[in-house]
Tab-separated table of C-alpha atoms in Angstrom:
chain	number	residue	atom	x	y	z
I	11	UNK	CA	0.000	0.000	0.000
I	12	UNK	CA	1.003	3.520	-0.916
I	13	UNK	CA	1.202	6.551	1.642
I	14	UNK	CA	-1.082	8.455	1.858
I	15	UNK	CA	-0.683	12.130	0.802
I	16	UNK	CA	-0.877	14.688	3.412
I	17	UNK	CA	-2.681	17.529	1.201
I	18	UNK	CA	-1.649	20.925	1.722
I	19	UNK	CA	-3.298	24.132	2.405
I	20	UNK	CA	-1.390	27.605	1.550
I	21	UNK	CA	-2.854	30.536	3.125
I	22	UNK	CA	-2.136	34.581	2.402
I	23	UNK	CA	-2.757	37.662	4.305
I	24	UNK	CA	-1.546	40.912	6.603
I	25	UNK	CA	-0.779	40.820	10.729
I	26	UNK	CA	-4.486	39.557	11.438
I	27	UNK	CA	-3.158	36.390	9.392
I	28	UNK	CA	0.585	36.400	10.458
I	29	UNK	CA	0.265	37.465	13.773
I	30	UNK	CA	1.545	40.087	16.026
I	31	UNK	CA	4.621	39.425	18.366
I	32	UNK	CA	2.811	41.101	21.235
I	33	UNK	CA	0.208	38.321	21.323
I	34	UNK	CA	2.249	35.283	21.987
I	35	UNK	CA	5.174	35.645	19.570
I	36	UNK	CA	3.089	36.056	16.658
I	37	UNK	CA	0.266	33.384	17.471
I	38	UNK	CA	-1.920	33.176	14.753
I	39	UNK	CA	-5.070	31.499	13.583
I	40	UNK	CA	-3.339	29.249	10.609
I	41	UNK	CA	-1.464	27.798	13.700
I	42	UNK	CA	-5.041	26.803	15.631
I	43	UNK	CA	-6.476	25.043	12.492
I	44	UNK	CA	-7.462	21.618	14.012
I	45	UNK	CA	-7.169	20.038	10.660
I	46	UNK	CA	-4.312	17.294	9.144
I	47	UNK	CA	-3.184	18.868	6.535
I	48	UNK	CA	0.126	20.876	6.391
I	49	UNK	CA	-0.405	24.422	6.626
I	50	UNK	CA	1.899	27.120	4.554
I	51	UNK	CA	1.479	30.629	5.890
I	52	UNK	CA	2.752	33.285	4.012
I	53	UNK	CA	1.179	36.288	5.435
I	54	UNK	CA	3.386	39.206	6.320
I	55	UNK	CA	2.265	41.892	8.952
I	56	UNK	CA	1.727	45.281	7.135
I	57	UNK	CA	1.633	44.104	3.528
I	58	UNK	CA	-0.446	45.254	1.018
I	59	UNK	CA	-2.795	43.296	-1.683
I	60	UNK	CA	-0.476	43.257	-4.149
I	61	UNK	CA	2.074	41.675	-2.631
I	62	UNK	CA	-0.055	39.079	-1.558
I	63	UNK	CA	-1.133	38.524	-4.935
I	64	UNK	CA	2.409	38.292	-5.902
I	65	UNK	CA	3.081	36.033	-3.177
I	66	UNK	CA	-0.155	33.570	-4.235
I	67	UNK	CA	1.689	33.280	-7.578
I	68	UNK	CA	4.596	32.909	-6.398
I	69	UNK	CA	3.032	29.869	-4.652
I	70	UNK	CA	1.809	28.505	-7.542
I	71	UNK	CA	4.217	28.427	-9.735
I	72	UNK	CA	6.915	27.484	-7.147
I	73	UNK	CA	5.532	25.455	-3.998
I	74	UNK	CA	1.731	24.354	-5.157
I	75	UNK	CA	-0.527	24.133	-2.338
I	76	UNK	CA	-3.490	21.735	-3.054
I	77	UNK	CA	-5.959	24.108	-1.652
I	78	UNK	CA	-5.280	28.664	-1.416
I	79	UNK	CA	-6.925	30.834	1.786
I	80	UNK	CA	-6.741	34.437	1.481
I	81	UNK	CA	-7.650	36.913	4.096
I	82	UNK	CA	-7.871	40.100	2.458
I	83	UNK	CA	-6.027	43.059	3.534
I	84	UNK	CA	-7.539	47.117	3.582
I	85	UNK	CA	-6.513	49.053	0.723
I	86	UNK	CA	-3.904	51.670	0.908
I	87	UNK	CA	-0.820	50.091	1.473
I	88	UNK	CA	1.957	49.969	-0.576
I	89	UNK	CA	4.701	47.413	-0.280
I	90	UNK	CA	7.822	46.372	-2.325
I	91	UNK	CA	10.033	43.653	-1.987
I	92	UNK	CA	13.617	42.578	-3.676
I	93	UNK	CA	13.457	39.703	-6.725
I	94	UNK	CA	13.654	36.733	-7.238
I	95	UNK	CA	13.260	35.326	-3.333
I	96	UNK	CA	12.914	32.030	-2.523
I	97	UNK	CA	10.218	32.487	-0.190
I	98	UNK	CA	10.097	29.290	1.371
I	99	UNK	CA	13.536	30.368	3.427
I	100	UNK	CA	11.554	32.209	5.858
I	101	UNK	CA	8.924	29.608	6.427
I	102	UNK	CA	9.811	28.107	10.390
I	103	UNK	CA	7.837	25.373	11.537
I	104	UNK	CA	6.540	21.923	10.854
I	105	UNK	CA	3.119	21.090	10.335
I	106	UNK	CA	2.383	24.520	10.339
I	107	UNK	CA	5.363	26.825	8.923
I	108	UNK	CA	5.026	30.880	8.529
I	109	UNK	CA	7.012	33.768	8.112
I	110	UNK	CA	9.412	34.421	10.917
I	111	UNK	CA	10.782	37.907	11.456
I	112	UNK	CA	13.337	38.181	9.028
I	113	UNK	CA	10.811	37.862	5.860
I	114	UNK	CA	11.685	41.629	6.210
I	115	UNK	CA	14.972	41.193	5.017
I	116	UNK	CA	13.543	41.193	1.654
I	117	UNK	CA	9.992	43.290	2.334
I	118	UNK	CA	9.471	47.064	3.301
I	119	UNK	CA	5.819	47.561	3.746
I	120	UNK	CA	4.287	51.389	4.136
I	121	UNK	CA	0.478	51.761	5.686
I	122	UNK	CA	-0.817	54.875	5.561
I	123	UNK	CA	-0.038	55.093	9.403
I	124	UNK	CA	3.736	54.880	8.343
I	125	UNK	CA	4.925	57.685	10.103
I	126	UNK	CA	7.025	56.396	12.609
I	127	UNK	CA	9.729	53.294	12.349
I	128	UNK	CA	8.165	49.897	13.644
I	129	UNK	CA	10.491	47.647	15.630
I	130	UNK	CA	8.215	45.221	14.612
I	131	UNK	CA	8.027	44.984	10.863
I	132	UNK	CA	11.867	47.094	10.926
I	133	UNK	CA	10.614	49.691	8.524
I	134	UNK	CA	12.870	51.522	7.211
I	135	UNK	CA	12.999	55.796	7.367
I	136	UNK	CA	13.278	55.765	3.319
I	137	UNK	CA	10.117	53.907	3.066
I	138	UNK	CA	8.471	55.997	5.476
I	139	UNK	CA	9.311	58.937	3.191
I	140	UNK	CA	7.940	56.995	0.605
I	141	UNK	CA	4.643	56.487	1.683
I	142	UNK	CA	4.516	60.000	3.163
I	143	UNK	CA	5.074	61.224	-0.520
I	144	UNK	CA	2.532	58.685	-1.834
I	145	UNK	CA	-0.401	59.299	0.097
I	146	UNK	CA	0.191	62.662	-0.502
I	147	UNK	CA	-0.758	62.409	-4.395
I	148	UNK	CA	-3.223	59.060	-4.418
I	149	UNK	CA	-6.256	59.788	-4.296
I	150	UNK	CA	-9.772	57.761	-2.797
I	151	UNK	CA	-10.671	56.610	-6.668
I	152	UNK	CA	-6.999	55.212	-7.698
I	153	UNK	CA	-7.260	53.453	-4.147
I	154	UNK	CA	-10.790	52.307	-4.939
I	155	UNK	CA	-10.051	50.677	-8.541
I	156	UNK	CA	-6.319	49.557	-7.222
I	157	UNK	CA	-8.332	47.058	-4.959
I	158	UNK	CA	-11.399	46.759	-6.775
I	159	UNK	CA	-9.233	44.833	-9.236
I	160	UNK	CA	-7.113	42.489	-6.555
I	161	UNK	CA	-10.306	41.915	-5.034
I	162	UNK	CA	-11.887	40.387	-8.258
I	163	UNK	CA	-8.890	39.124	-9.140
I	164	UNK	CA	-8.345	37.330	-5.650
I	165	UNK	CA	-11.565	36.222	-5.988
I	166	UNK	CA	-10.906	34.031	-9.090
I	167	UNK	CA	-8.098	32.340	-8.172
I	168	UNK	CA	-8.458	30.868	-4.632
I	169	UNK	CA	-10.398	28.540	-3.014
I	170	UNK	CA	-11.988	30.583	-0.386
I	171	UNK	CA	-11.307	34.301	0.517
I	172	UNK	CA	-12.586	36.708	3.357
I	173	UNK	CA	-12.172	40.174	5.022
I	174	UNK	CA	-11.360	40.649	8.435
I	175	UNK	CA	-13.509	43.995	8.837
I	176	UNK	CA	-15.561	46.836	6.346
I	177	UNK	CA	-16.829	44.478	4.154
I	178	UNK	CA	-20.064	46.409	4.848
I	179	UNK	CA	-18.689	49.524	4.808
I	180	UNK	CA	-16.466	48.845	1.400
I	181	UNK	CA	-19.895	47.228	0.090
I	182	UNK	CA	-17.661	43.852	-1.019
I	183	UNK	CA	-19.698	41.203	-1.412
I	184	UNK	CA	-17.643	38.477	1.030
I	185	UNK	CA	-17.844	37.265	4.027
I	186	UNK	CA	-16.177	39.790	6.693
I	187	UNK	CA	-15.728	38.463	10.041
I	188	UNK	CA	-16.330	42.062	11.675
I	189	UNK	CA	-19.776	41.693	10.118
I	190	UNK	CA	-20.507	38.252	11.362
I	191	UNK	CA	-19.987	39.076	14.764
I	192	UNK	CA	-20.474	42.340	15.155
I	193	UNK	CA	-17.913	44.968	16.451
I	194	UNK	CA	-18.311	44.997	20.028
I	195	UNK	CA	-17.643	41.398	19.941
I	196	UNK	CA	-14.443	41.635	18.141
I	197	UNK	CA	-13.569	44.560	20.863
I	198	UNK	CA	-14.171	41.866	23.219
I	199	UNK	CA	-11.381	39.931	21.633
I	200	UNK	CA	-9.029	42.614	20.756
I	201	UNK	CA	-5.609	42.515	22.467
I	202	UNK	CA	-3.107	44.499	20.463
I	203	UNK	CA	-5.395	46.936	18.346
I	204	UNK	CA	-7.908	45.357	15.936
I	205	UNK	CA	-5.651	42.069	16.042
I	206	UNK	CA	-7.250	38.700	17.953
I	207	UNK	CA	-6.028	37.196	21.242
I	208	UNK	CA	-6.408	33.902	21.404
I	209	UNK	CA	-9.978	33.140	21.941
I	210	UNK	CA	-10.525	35.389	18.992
I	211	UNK	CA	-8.029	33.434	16.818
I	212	UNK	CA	-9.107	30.150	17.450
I	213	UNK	CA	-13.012	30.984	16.380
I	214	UNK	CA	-11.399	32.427	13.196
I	215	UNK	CA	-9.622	28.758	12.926
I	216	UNK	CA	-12.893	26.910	13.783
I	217	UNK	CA	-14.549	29.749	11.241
I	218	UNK	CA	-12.373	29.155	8.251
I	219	UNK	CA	-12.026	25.514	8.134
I	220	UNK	CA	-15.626	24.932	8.358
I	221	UNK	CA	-16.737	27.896	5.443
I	222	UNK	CA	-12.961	26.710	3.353
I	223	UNK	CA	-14.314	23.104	4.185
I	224	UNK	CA	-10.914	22.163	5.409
């Protein structure tokens, strides 16, 4: 008799995917799936859509998952990264591997909060001048169509996608767990801003590999 495979589940997203390292060194929901297959995190704290389209690519071309999870970031956020990475470097762990700190070796990710340096995602002053410049000439409708088209593209090529909060308010027709349970029960489970403690990460688990039929 043959083994049997152990499928494999490859999953994309920003901090409320990845994990903060306030909240038990970056605990994250991926890492709470009760599930057997092998889990593949590649979501970076900060990032934008793009990159995480670029990173789901990436994936595919490179380290095929047999099933693709994206949690999908807010919109302006701009992010740039150097080429040619082999991504799986920075994946630490066994049955469930993700990004470790020094995926920003090779990332610099701006929010439109940039205007400090994070100790956390080691952002750089240049790219805080960056997205200080930036912001400053974008406007709401080249932020608008930027993710209007990552959105439908997203939603085209993965198995099962979601927003973490204003899916309402962005009028996005997916599920948004903000919406599901309302906001002052995510305040309930806020620990480091908007990001899950534990209690709150494990229902998005339980959530995601019953609606991604995990």
């Amino acid at each position: 008799m043959g083994t049997r495979k152990i499928m494999k589940v490859a999953i994309f997203g920003c901090s409320w995917t990845h994990g903060v390292g306030s909240i038990e060194n970056h605990l994250s929901w991926p890492q709470l799936l009760d599930t057997e297959y092998t889990i593949e995190n590649y979501a970076v704290a900060g990032s934008s859509v793009l990159f995480q389209i670029h990173m789901l690519e990436w994936v595919k071309k490179n380290n095929p998952a047999d099933k693709y999870i994206f949690q999908i970031t807010r919109p302006e956020r701009i992010t740039y990264w150097n080429d040619n990475i082999d991504w799986k470097k920075y994946l630490k762990g066994n049955r469930v591997k993700q990004f470790d700190r020094e995926v920003y070796n090779d990332v610099q990710i701006a929010t439109i909060q940039s205007t400090t340096q994070s100790t956390d995602m080691t952002t750089k002053q240049e790219t805080i001048n960056l997205a200080k410049a930036y912001y400053k000439v974008m406007n709401d409708e080249a932020f608008s169509l930027e993710y209007k088209l990552a959105y439908e593209y997203i939603k085209q090529n993965v198995d099962f996608c979601y927003l973490q909060t204003e899916g309402t308010e962005r009028g996005l027709e997916l599920p948004c767990i903000e919406d599901i349970l309302g906001r002052e029960k995510c305040k309930q489970w806020w620990q480091h801003g908007t990001h899950f403690g534990r209690e709150g990460l494990q229902w998005v688990a339980d959530w995601v590999k019953e609606n991604a039929k995990l």
